[in-house]
Coordinates of C-alpha atoms in Angstrom, one line a residue:
X28 CA 3.8 67.7 -22.3
X29 CA 3.0 67.6 -26.0
X30 CA -0.6 66.9 -27.0
X31 CA 0.3 63.2 -27.8
X32 CA 2.1 62.8 -24.5
X33 CA -0.7 64.5 -22.6
X34 CA -3.3 62.1 -24.1
X35 CA -1.1 59.0 -23.5
X36 CA -0.5 60.0 -19.8
X37 CA -4.2 60.8 -19.3
X38 CA -5.3 57.5 -20.7
X39 CA -2.8 55.6 -18.6
X40 CA -4.0 57.3 -15.4
X41 CA -7.6 56.5 -16.1
X42 CA -7.1 52.9 -17.0
X43 CA -5.1 52.4 -13.8
X44 CA -7.9 54.0 -11.7
X45 CA -5.7 57.0 -10.8
X46 CA -8.0 59.7 -12.1
X47 CA -7.6 61.9 -15.1
X48 CA -4.8 64.3 -15.8
X49 CA -7.3 67.1 -15.1
X50 CA -7.6 66.0 -11.5
X51 CA -3.9 65.7 -11.1
X52 CA -3.4 69.3 -12.2
X53 CA -6.0 70.4 -9.7
X54 CA -4.2 68.8 -6.7
X55 CA -0.7 69.5 -7.9
X56 CA -0.4 72.6 -5.6
X57 CA -0.4 70.1 -2.7
X58 CA 3.0 68.9 -3.7
X59 CA 4.4 72.3 -2.5
X60 CA 3.1 71.6 1.0
X61 CA 5.8 70.9 3.6
X62 CA 3.8 67.9 5.1
X63 CA 3.3 66.5 1.6
X64 CA 7.0 66.7 0.7
X65 CA 7.8 65.0 4.0
X66 CA 5.4 62.2 3.2
X67 CA 6.7 61.8 -0.3
X68 CA 10.2 61.5 1.0
X69 CA 9.1 58.8 3.5
X70 CA 7.1 56.7 1.1
X71 CA 10.0 54.5 0.1
X72 CA 10.9 53.6 3.7
X73 CA 7.3 53.0 4.6
X74 CA 6.9 50.7 1.6
X75 CA 10.0 48.8 2.6
X76 CA 8.5 48.1 6.0
X77 CA 5.4 46.6 4.4
X78 CA 7.3 44.3 2.0
X79 CA 7.1 40.6 2.7
X80 CA 6.5 39.2 6.1
X81 CA 7.1 41.6 9.0
X82 CA 6.6 41.7 12.8
X83 CA 3.4 43.1 14.1
X84 CA 5.3 45.9 15.9
X85 CA 6.8 47.1 12.6
X86 CA 3.4 47.0 10.9
X87 CA 1.8 49.0 13.7
X88 CA 4.6 51.5 13.5
X89 CA 3.7 52.2 9.8
X90 CA 0.1 52.8 10.7
X91 CA 0.7 55.1 13.6
X92 CA 3.4 56.9 11.6
X93 CA 0.8 57.7 8.9
X94 CA -1.6 59.0 11.5
X95 CA 0.8 61.1 13.6
X96 CA 4.2 61.7 11.9
X97 CA 2.5 62.4 8.5
X98 CA -0.5 64.3 9.9
X99 CA -3.3 62.1 8.4
X100 CA -5.1 62.4 11.8
X101 CA -4.5 66.1 12.2
X102 CA -5.6 67.0 8.7
X103 CA -9.1 65.7 9.4
X104 CA -9.3 67.4 12.7
X105 CA -8.4 70.8 11.2
X106 CA -11.5 70.5 9.0
X107 CA -13.7 69.7 12.0
X108 CA -12.3 72.5 14.1
X109 CA -12.7 75.0 11.3
X110 CA -16.4 73.9 11.0
X111 CA -16.9 74.3 14.7
X112 CA -17.7 70.6 15.0
X113 CA -16.3 69.8 18.4
X114 CA -18.3 66.6 18.7
X115 CA -16.5 65.2 15.6
X116 CA -13.1 66.0 17.1
X117 CA -14.0 64.2 20.4
X118 CA -15.3 61.2 18.5
X119 CA -12.2 61.2 16.3
X120 CA -10.0 61.0 19.4
X121 CA -12.1 58.2 20.9
X122 CA -11.8 56.3 17.7
X123 CA -8.0 56.7 17.6
X124 CA -7.7 55.6 21.2
X125 CA -9.8 52.5 20.3
X126 CA -7.5 51.8 17.4
X127 CA -4.4 51.9 19.5
X128 CA -6.0 49.6 22.1
X129 CA -6.9 47.1 19.3
X130 CA -3.4 47.2 17.9
X131 CA -2.1 46.2 21.3
X132 CA -4.7 43.5 21.7
X133 CA -3.8 42.0 18.3
X134 CA -0.1 42.0 19.1
X135 CA -0.8 40.2 22.4
X136 CA -2.9 37.6 20.5
X137 CA -0.3 37.0 17.8
X138 CA 2.4 36.6 20.5
X139 CA 0.3 34.1 22.4
X140 CA -0.2 31.8 19.4
X141 CA 3.4 32.1 18.3
X142 CA 3.0 34.2 15.2
X143 CA 6.2 36.3 14.9
X144 CA 5.9 37.6 11.4
X145 CA 3.0 38.0 8.8
X146 CA 2.2 39.9 5.7
X147 CA 0.7 43.4 6.0
X148 CA -2.6 42.4 4.4
X149 CA -3.0 39.5 6.9
X150 CA -2.3 41.8 9.8
X151 CA -4.7 44.4 8.4
X152 CA -7.5 41.8 8.0
X153 CA -7.1 40.7 11.6
X154 CA -7.1 44.3 12.8
X155 CA -10.3 45.1 10.7
X156 CA -12.0 42.0 12.1
X157 CA -11.4 43.1 15.7
X158 CA -12.5 46.7 15.0
X159 CA -15.9 45.5 13.6
X160 CA -16.9 44.7 17.2
X161 CA -15.7 48.0 18.7
X162 CA -18.0 50.9 19.5
X163 CA -17.6 54.4 20.9
X164 CA -20.2 56.3 22.7
X165 CA -21.9 59.1 20.8
X166 CA -23.1 62.0 22.8
X167 CA -25.8 63.3 20.5
X168 CA -27.2 66.8 21.2
X169 CA -30.9 67.5 21.2
X170 CA -32.2 69.5 18.2
X171 CA -35.6 71.3 18.3
X172 CA -36.6 69.3 21.4
X173 CA -35.7 65.9 19.7
X174 CA -32.9 63.8 21.1
X175 CA -31.3 61.5 18.4
X176 CA -29.5 58.4 19.6
X177 CA -28.6 54.9 18.6
X178 CA -30.2 51.8 20.2
X179 CA -26.9 50.1 20.8
X180 CA -25.6 53.0 22.9
X181 CA -28.5 53.1 25.3
X182 CA -31.7 55.1 25.0
X183 CA -33.0 57.6 27.7
X184 CA -36.6 57.3 28.5
X185 CA -38.9 59.7 26.6
X186 CA -42.6 60.4 26.1
X187 CA -42.5 59.6 22.4
X188 CA -39.9 57.3 20.8
X189 CA -39.5 56.9 17.0
X190 CA -37.6 53.9 15.7
X191 CA -36.8 54.9 12.1
X192 CA -35.8 52.7 9.2
X193 CA -36.1 49.1 10.6
X194 CA -35.6 46.7 7.8
X195 CA -36.0 42.9 8.0
X196 CA -32.6 41.3 7.8
X197 CA -30.7 44.6 8.6
X198 CA -32.2 46.2 11.7
X199 CA -32.5 44.0 13.7
X200 CA -30.0 41.9 11.8
X201 CA -31.0 38.5 10.4
X202 CA -28.8 35.8 11.9
X203 CA -27.4 32.7 10.2
X204 CA -25.0 30.0 11.3
X205 CA -21.5 30.0 9.9
X206 CA -21.3 27.2 7.3
X207 CA -17.8 25.9 8.4
X208 CA -18.3 26.3 12.1
X209 CA -22.0 25.5 13.0
X210 CA -23.4 26.4 16.4
X211 CA -23.3 22.9 17.8
X212 CA -19.5 22.9 17.3
X213 CA -19.2 26.3 18.9
X214 CA -21.3 25.3 21.9
X215 CA -19.0 22.2 22.4
X216 CA -15.9 24.4 22.2
X217 CA -17.4 27.0 24.5
X218 CA -17.9 24.3 27.2
X219 CA -14.1 23.9 27.1
X220 CA -13.4 27.6 27.6
X221 CA -13.8 29.1 24.1
X222 CA -15.8 32.4 23.6
X223 CA -17.5 31.8 20.2
X224 CA -20.7 33.8 19.7
X225 CA -23.6 31.6 18.5
X226 CA -26.6 32.5 16.5
X227 CA -28.7 32.2 19.6
X228 CA -26.4 34.8 21.3
X229 CA -26.8 37.2 18.4
X230 CA -30.6 36.8 18.4
X231 CA -30.7 37.5 22.1
X232 CA -28.6 40.6 21.6
X233 CA -30.9 41.9 18.9
X234 CA -34.0 41.1 21.0
X235 CA -32.4 43.1 23.8
X236 CA -31.9 46.1 21.5
X237 CA -35.4 46.4 20.3
X238 CA -36.7 45.6 23.8
X239 CA -34.7 48.5 25.0
X240 CA -36.3 50.7 22.3
X241 CA -39.8 49.5 23.4
X242 CA -39.3 50.1 27.1
X243 CA -37.8 53.6 26.5
X244 CA -41.2 54.9 25.3
X245 CA -43.5 56.2 28.0
X246 CA -46.5 57.4 25.9
X247 CA -46.1 56.2 22.3
X248 CA -43.8 54.2 20.1
X249 CA -43.7 54.7 16.4
X250 CA -41.8 52.2 14.2
X251 CA -41.2 52.7 10.5
X252 CA -39.8 50.2 8.0
X253 CA -39.6 50.1 4.2
X254 CA -42.5 48.2 2.6
X255 CA -40.9 48.3 -0.9
X256 CA -37.3 48.2 -2.2
X257 CA -35.5 50.6 -4.5
X258 CA -37.1 49.0 -7.6
X259 CA -40.6 48.9 -6.1
X260 CA -40.4 45.3 -5.1
X261 CA -42.3 44.2 -2.0
X262 CA -40.1 43.5 1.1
X263 CA -40.9 41.1 3.9
X264 CA -43.1 42.4 6.7
X265 CA -41.4 42.8 10.0
X266 CA -41.3 39.7 12.1
X267 CA -40.1 41.8 15.0
X268 CA -43.4 43.7 15.0
X269 CA -45.1 40.3 15.3
X270 CA -42.9 39.5 18.3
X271 CA -43.8 42.8 19.9
X272 CA -47.5 42.1 19.4
X273 CA -48.2 44.9 16.9
X274 CA -51.1 43.7 14.7
X275 CA -52.4 47.1 13.4
X276 CA -50.0 48.4 10.7
X277 CA -50.4 51.0 8.0
X278 CA -48.4 50.5 4.7
X279 CA -47.8 53.8 2.9
X280 CA -45.8 54.7 -0.2
X281 CA -44.1 57.8 -1.5
X282 CA -46.7 60.6 -1.7
X283 CA -49.1 58.8 0.6
X284 CA -49.1 61.5 3.3
X285 CA -50.5 61.0 6.7
X286 CA -52.6 64.2 6.7
X287 CA -56.0 64.9 5.0
X288 CA -55.6 67.2 2.1
X289 CA -57.5 70.1 3.9
X290 CA -54.8 70.1 6.6
X291 CA -51.8 70.2 4.2
X292 CA -49.4 72.9 5.3
X293 CA -48.2 74.1 1.9
X294 CA -49.0 74.0 -1.8
X295 CA -46.5 71.2 -2.5
X296 CA -48.1 69.0 0.2
X297 CA -51.6 69.7 -1.3
X298 CA -50.5 68.9 -4.9
X299 CA -48.7 65.7 -3.7
X300 CA -51.7 64.5 -1.8
X301 CA -54.1 65.3 -4.6
X302 CA -51.9 63.7 -7.3
X303 CA -51.5 60.5 -5.2
X304 CA -55.3 60.2 -4.6
X305 CA -56.2 60.9 -8.2
X306 CA -53.7 58.4 -9.5
X307 CA -53.9 55.5 -7.0
X308 CA -57.3 55.7 -5.2
X309 CA -60.9 55.1 -6.3
X310 CA -63.7 57.5 -5.6
X311 CA -64.9 55.5 -2.6
X312 CA -61.4 55.7 -1.0
X313 CA -61.1 59.4 -1.6
X314 CA -64.5 60.1 0.0
X315 CA -64.8 63.7 1.4
X316 CA -61.6 64.8 -0.2
X317 CA -62.9 64.4 -3.7
X318 CA -63.9 68.1 -4.1
X319 CA -60.6 69.3 -2.7
X320 CA -58.7 66.9 -5.1
X321 CA -60.6 68.3 -8.1
X322 CA -59.9 71.9 -7.1
X323 CA -56.2 71.2 -6.5
X324 CA -55.8 69.5 -10.0
X325 CA -57.8 72.3 -11.7
X326 CA -55.4 74.9 -10.2
X327 CA -52.2 73.2 -11.4
X328 CA -49.6 75.4 -13.1
X329 CA -48.3 74.5 -16.6
X330 CA -45.2 72.9 -15.2
X331 CA -47.2 71.0 -12.5
X332 CA -49.6 69.8 -15.2
X333 CA -46.7 68.4 -17.3
X334 CA -45.3 66.6 -14.3
X335 CA -48.7 65.2 -13.5
X336 CA -49.3 64.0 -17.1
X337 CA -45.8 62.5 -17.3
X338 CA -44.8 64.7 -20.3
X339 CA -41.7 65.8 -18.5
X340 CA -40.3 62.3 -19.1
X341 CA -38.5 61.2 -22.2
X342 CA -40.7 60.1 -25.0
X343 CA -40.8 56.4 -26.0
X344 CA -40.8 57.3 -29.7
X345 CA -38.2 59.4 -31.5
X346 CA -38.6 60.7 -35.0
X347 CA -35.4 61.4 -36.9
X348 CA -35.2 64.7 -38.8
X349 CA -35.2 64.1 -42.6
X350 CA -31.6 65.4 -43.0
X351 CA -30.3 62.8 -40.5
X352 CA -32.4 60.0 -42.0
X353 CA -31.1 60.8 -45.5
X354 CA -27.5 61.0 -44.2
X355 CA -27.7 57.6 -42.6
X356 CA -29.5 56.0 -45.5
X357 CA -26.3 54.5 -46.9
X358 CA -25.6 52.6 -43.6
X359 CA -29.1 51.2 -43.7
X360 CA -28.5 49.6 -47.1
X361 CA -26.2 47.0 -45.5
X362 CA -27.0 44.7 -42.6
X363 CA -25.0 42.0 -40.8
X364 CA -26.4 38.6 -40.0
X365 CA -25.0 38.7 -36.5
X366 CA -26.5 42.2 -35.9
X367 CA -30.0 41.1 -37.1
X368 CA -30.8 39.9 -33.6
X369 CA -30.6 43.4 -32.2
X370 CA -33.3 44.5 -34.6
X371 CA -36.0 42.5 -32.9
X372 CA -34.8 43.2 -29.4
X373 CA -34.9 47.0 -29.7
X374 CA -34.8 49.1 -32.8
X375 CA -33.5 52.0 -30.7
X376 CA -30.5 49.9 -29.6
X377 CA -29.9 48.8 -33.2
X378 CA -29.9 52.4 -34.4
X379 CA -27.6 53.6 -31.6
X380 CA -25.0 50.8 -31.9
X381 CA -25.1 49.9 -35.5
X382 CA -25.9 53.1 -37.3
X383 CA -24.5 55.8 -34.9
X384 CA -21.7 53.5 -33.6
X385 CA -22.3 54.6 -30.0
X386 CA -20.1 52.8 -27.5
X387 CA -19.7 52.9 -23.7
X388 CA -16.3 54.0 -22.5
X389 CA -14.6 51.2 -20.5
X390 CA -11.2 49.8 -19.8
X391 CA -10.2 46.7 -21.9
X392 CA -11.3 43.5 -20.3
X393 CA -11.5 39.8 -21.3
X394 CA -15.2 39.7 -21.9
X395 CA -17.4 37.1 -23.6
X396 CA -17.2 39.0 -26.9
X397 CA -13.4 38.7 -26.9
X398 CA -13.4 35.1 -25.8
X399 CA -16.0 34.2 -28.5
X400 CA -13.7 35.8 -31.1
X401 CA -10.8 33.7 -29.9
X402 CA -12.9 30.5 -30.0
X403 CA -14.2 31.2 -33.6
X404 CA -10.7 31.9 -34.9
X405 CA -9.2 28.8 -33.2
X406 CA -12.0 26.6 -34.5
X407 CA -11.7 28.0 -38.0
X408 CA -8.0 27.0 -38.0
X409 CA -8.8 23.6 -36.5
X410 CA -11.5 22.9 -39.0
X411 CA -9.3 23.7 -41.9
X412 CA -6.8 21.2 -40.5
X413 CA -9.4 18.4 -40.3
X414 CA -9.7 18.8 -36.5
X415 CA -6.2 17.3 -35.9
X416 CA -5.7 17.1 -32.1
X417 CA -2.1 17.9 -32.5
X418 CA -2.9 21.4 -33.9
X419 CA -5.2 22.4 -30.9
X420 CA -2.5 24.3 -28.9
X421 CA -1.0 26.1 -32.0
X422 CA -4.4 27.2 -33.1
X423 CA -5.4 28.4 -29.6
X424 CA -2.0 30.1 -29.1
X425 CA -2.2 31.9 -32.5
X426 CA -5.8 33.2 -31.8
X427 CA -5.0 34.1 -28.2
X428 CA -1.8 36.1 -29.0
X429 CA -3.5 37.9 -31.9
X430 CA -6.7 38.9 -30.1
X431 CA -6.0 39.3 -26.4
X432 CA -3.9 42.3 -25.3
X433 CA -0.7 41.3 -23.5
X434 CA -1.7 43.2 -20.3
X435 CA -5.0 41.3 -20.1
X436 CA -3.5 38.0 -21.0
X437 CA -1.1 38.1 -18.0
X438 CA -3.9 38.4 -15.4
X439 CA -4.9 35.3 -13.3
X440 CA -8.5 35.6 -14.5
X441 CA -7.4 35.5 -18.2
X442 CA -5.1 32.5 -17.6
X443 CA -8.0 30.6 -16.0
X444 CA -10.3 31.5 -18.9
X445 CA -7.6 30.3 -21.3
X446 CA -7.3 27.0 -19.5
X447 CA -11.0 26.4 -19.6
X448 CA -11.1 27.4 -23.3
X449 CA -8.4 24.8 -24.2
X450 CA -10.3 22.1 -22.3
X451 CA -13.6 22.9 -24.0
X452 CA -12.0 22.9 -27.4
X453 CA -10.2 19.6 -26.8
X454 CA -13.5 18.0 -25.7
X455 CA -15.2 19.4 -28.8
X456 CA -12.5 18.2 -31.2
X457 CA -12.6 14.7 -29.8
X458 CA -16.4 14.6 -30.2
X459 CA -16.3 15.9 -33.7
X460 CA -13.7 13.3 -34.7
X461 CA -16.0 10.6 -33.3
X462 CA -19.0 12.0 -35.2
X463 CA -17.1 12.1 -38.5
X464 CA -16.6 8.3 -38.3
X465 CA -20.4 7.8 -37.9
X466 CA -21.9 10.2 -40.4
X467 CA -21.9 10.5 -44.2
X468 CA -21.8 14.3 -44.0
X469 CA -18.5 16.2 -43.6
X470 CA -17.4 19.7 -42.5
X471 CA -16.7 21.4 -45.8
X472 CA -16.4 25.1 -45.1
X473 CA -15.2 27.2 -42.2
X474 CA -15.8 31.0 -41.9
X475 CA -17.7 31.0 -45.2
X476 CA -18.1 34.7 -45.9
X477 CA -20.6 36.6 -48.1
X478 CA -20.6 40.3 -48.6
X479 CA -17.3 40.6 -46.6
X480 CA -13.7 40.8 -47.4
X481 CA -12.4 37.3 -48.1
X482 CA -9.0 37.7 -46.4
X483 CA -8.5 34.8 -43.9
X484 CA -11.9 33.3 -44.6
X485 CA -12.8 30.1 -46.5
X486 CA -11.4 30.1 -50.0
X487 CA -15.0 29.8 -51.4
X488 CA -16.1 33.0 -49.8
X489 CA -17.8 35.7 -51.9
X490 CA -17.4 39.4 -52.0
X491 CA -21.1 39.9 -52.9
X492 CA -23.9 39.7 -50.3
X493 CA -27.6 38.9 -50.4
X494 CA -29.9 41.5 -51.8
X495 CA -33.1 41.5 -49.7
X496 CA -36.1 43.5 -51.0
X497 CA -37.9 45.5 -48.3
X498 CA -41.7 46.3 -48.1
X499 CA -43.0 49.6 -49.4
X500 CA -43.2 51.0 -45.9
X501 CA -39.4 51.0 -45.6
X502 CA -37.3 54.1 -46.2
X503 CA -35.1 52.2 -48.8
X504 CA -36.1 49.7 -51.4
X505 CA -33.6 47.0 -50.5
X506 CA -30.7 46.1 -48.2
X507 CA -27.6 43.9 -48.6
X508 CA -27.1 41.2 -46.0
X509 CA -23.6 40.1 -45.2
X510 CA -22.0 37.7 -42.8
X511 CA -19.7 34.8 -42.2
X512 CA -20.9 31.2 -41.5
X513 CA -18.8 29.6 -38.9
X514 CA -19.1 26.1 -40.4
X515 CA -21.0 24.3 -43.2
X516 CA -21.4 20.5 -43.1
X517 CA -22.3 19.0 -46.5
X518 CA -23.6 15.7 -47.8
X519 CA -24.2 14.9 -51.5
X520 CA -27.3 13.2 -52.9
X521 CA -27.7 12.7 -56.7
X522 CA -24.6 14.8 -57.3
X523 CA -26.1 17.8 -55.5
X524 CA -24.7 19.2 -52.2
X525 CA -27.0 19.7 -49.3
X526 CA -25.7 21.6 -46.3
X527 CA -26.4 22.5 -42.6
X528 CA -25.2 25.9 -41.4
X529 CA -23.5 25.7 -37.9
X530 CA -22.8 28.6 -35.6
X531 CA -20.4 28.2 -32.7
X532 CA -21.5 29.6 -29.3
X533 CA -19.1 29.8 -26.4
X534 CA -21.7 28.5 -23.9
X535 CA -24.9 26.7 -24.9
X536 CA -27.0 27.5 -28.0
X537 CA -30.4 26.9 -26.3
X538 CA -31.2 30.6 -25.7
X539 CA -30.3 31.5 -29.3
X540 CA -32.5 28.7 -30.7
X541 CA -35.4 29.9 -28.5
X542 CA -35.1 33.4 -29.9
X543 CA -35.0 32.0 -33.5
X544 CA -38.2 30.2 -32.7
X545 CA -39.8 33.4 -31.4
X546 CA -38.8 35.4 -34.5
X547 CA -36.2 37.4 -32.6
X548 CA -32.9 36.0 -33.9
X549 CA -32.4 35.9 -37.7
X550 CA -28.7 35.0 -37.9
X551 CA -29.3 31.3 -38.9
X552 CA -32.1 32.0 -41.4
X553 CA -29.8 34.5 -43.1
X554 CA -27.1 31.8 -43.3
X555 CA -29.7 29.4 -44.9
X556 CA -30.6 32.2 -47.3
X557 CA -26.9 32.6 -48.2
X558 CA -26.0 28.9 -48.9
X559 CA -27.6 28.8 -52.4
X560 CA -25.0 31.5 -53.3
X561 CA -22.4 28.7 -53.0
X562 CA -24.5 26.1 -54.8
X563 CA -25.6 24.4 -51.6
X564 CA -29.2 23.6 -50.7
X565 CA -29.9 24.5 -47.1
X566 CA -31.5 21.6 -45.0
X567 CA -30.7 22.8 -41.5
X568 CA -29.4 25.4 -39.1
X569 CA -27.7 24.4 -35.8
X570 CA -26.1 26.2 -32.8
X571 CA -23.2 24.3 -31.4
X572 CA -22.2 25.1 -27.8
X573 CA -18.4 24.8 -27.4
X574 CA -18.6 24.4 -23.6
X575 CA -21.5 21.9 -23.6
X576 CA -21.0 20.2 -27.0
X577 CA -24.8 20.3 -27.4
X578 CA -26.6 21.1 -30.7
X579 CA -29.8 23.2 -30.9
X580 CA -31.7 24.1 -34.0
X581 CA -33.8 22.9 -36.9
X582 CA -33.2 20.4 -39.6
X583 CA -35.2 18.7 -42.4
X584 CA -36.4 15.3 -41.3
X585 CA -35.3 13.6 -44.5
X586 CA -31.7 14.6 -43.7
X587 CA -31.7 13.7 -40.0
X588 CA -29.5 10.6 -40.3
X589 CA -27.0 12.4 -42.5
X590 CA -26.1 15.1 -39.9
X591 CA -27.2 13.7 -36.5
X592 CA -25.9 10.6 -34.7
X593 CA -27.9 8.3 -32.4
X594 CA -26.1 9.9 -29.5
X595 CA -27.5 13.3 -30.2
X596 CA -30.4 14.4 -28.0
X597 CA -32.9 15.0 -30.8
X598 CA -35.3 16.7 -28.5
X599 CA -33.1 19.7 -28.8
X600 CA -33.4 19.8 -32.6
X601 CA -36.6 20.6 -34.3
X602 CA -37.2 18.2 -37.3
X603 CA -39.5 19.4 -40.1
X604 CA -40.8 18.0 -43.3
X605 CA -39.3 19.7 -46.4
X606 CA -42.4 21.9 -47.1
X607 CA -42.6 22.8 -43.4
X608 CA -38.9 23.6 -43.3
X609 CA -39.2 26.0 -46.3
X610 CA -42.3 27.6 -44.6
X611 CA -40.4 27.9 -41.3
X612 CA -37.5 29.8 -43.0
X613 CA -39.8 32.0 -45.1
X614 CA -41.7 33.1 -42.0
X615 CA -38.4 34.4 -40.6
X616 CA -37.4 36.1 -43.8
X617 CA -40.7 38.0 -43.8
X618 CA -40.2 39.0 -40.1
X619 CA -36.7 40.1 -40.9
X620 CA -38.0 42.3 -43.7
X621 CA -40.5 43.9 -41.3
X622 CA -37.8 44.6 -38.7
X623 CA -35.5 46.1 -41.3
X624 CA -38.3 48.3 -42.6
X625 CA -39.1 49.4 -39.1
X626 CA -35.4 50.3 -38.5
X627 CA -35.1 52.3 -41.8
X628 CA -38.3 54.3 -41.4
X629 CA -36.7 56.9 -39.3
X630 CA -39.1 56.3 -36.3
X631 CA -37.4 54.7 -33.4
X632 CA -39.6 53.2 -30.7
X633 CA -38.1 52.5 -27.3
X634 CA -39.9 49.3 -26.5
X635 CA -37.5 46.5 -25.9
X636 CA -38.6 42.9 -26.4
X637 CA -39.6 41.2 -23.2
X638 CA -38.9 44.5 -21.4
X639 CA -35.2 43.6 -20.9
X640 CA -32.7 46.5 -20.8
X641 CA -30.3 45.2 -18.2
X642 CA -27.3 44.7 -20.4
X643 CA -27.8 47.5 -22.9
X644 CA -25.1 50.2 -23.0
X645 CA -27.6 52.8 -24.3
X646 CA -29.8 53.1 -21.2
X647 CA -28.2 56.5 -20.3
X648 CA -29.1 57.7 -23.8
X649 CA -32.7 56.5 -24.2
X650 CA -33.5 57.0 -20.5
X651 CA -35.8 54.0 -20.5
X652 CA -35.7 54.0 -16.7
X653 CA -37.4 57.4 -16.6
X654 CA -40.8 55.9 -17.2
X655 CA -40.1 52.2 -16.5
X656 CA -39.6 49.4 -19.0
X657 CA -42.8 48.3 -20.7
X658 CA -44.9 50.9 -18.8
X659 CA -46.6 52.2 -21.9
X660 CA -47.3 51.6 -25.6
X661 CA -45.3 53.0 -28.5
X662 CA -47.2 56.3 -28.6
X663 CA -47.1 57.1 -25.0

């Protein structure tokens, strides 16, 4: 392949989940294998036998052919034999025998109910369902005097029995009734000869299993279960221990060893015990071990001391070298209104995504960002056509075809999203037409841009942006704000235009308004700062949810009747006196200046707002999970 062909082929393989070209080259010698060539020649005929509805016998032939004729079964056994694992070979044969028996059982059942043909996936689902209740006996061998076994397969009596890893809801299994076939219906059917398993039957089976465990112990029984989950959350205590009458329980965590420090067998055990006690126990709890703990900590090596102090973890504060800060200074001189929200959330995220342009590698999908772009472009076109209902489908079609890749648009999920999008826009257009007949204000601008290219935007858009002076602590004296206002509604008083900036949201605008209230979202204040560039006095900023049709935001009280109807839920919109409105916006401008100064100083603190990092693509870069979100202050 040429370099271009190589890249195109590799990308195609990755996007289809087939691995990279590198992995294909690694396994390519397999194609010279005789068994592989035989299988490759037979793929077409096997595929034909699986196409459409087929008889159970024909489907079973394909499965057994893969295992026997094409050596899928033998290839695994060769590895077991080479490793000297005779037990695995014996279990493999038992499993195959069970599979053949289940295939015969399924064929008999389908013949009984009159099913002559069915699709391969349906047959495989039924086969899998039957196999879930099948077991094979495991003959485990004793190792170092300990015999390992499984409760379901029977337990031999022993002096000491350890039941390891019981977890509420898993072992024993928590039982629930099937929603579409409750137990009372099953019991009625069972009286007429059916064999449905009820919740009571499952409970009895589980009780029998742990009763078998308890009775197997002659001298002692030790049961362990996780007290905390993978994220440190507390799990339910074991109700099964209550049933068994166990009232004395000891809850331990990682590092909480069962032996006193003086009896620790090795240095690692002593350091673990000493570090645990010094970190999590008070002096009274440590008791006689206090001296030993102090001696152990005093004897820590440099590497052990760093691990104990937590300095092996990634720092929560990163200082940029002067050369990098100077190189990126030009990018800091311009800021987008839509990106300003990221500043308050996490300056590290803002720097990584907006300055360094870091992106997570992923296959193209129809996500909320793409859907939101389609909505904005369609509503811009509809607004410019005075929300004419006849233009809804052309506007949606133009935006959809221009923004959604053809391969994604053809998927069922994308078609469903498109249908919902059309319905939401139709409802919104109908509501806006009704509002226009009741209000003196009118939608005057759509995609009104400032500091951006004016192609495709409102004709009144400006190439220049807003120059915002920054405080002396910033690394640069000023920054230029740019953006595009989705819509501006205008009313005239005394020959002067007064406007409300409106931002479309694909869902509801409630969360965005809440963050604007909490000085964490500056998009709408920036839009209000931009309106005077167009000779419009700002008197409000509203988020309009496309799916809900609800408005959230803030407005001057003396313009309420100009922009809000009686049908609007005015509890969702904050009404302020003119002076209070000006103060409200000025407070957010000052907060924005502080955030921009913090981002341009060259010191990046990994301290996300409200300790939320779940959706951030940069978690593998900043390694916030190393020390836990919100676990320390900026300097730690």
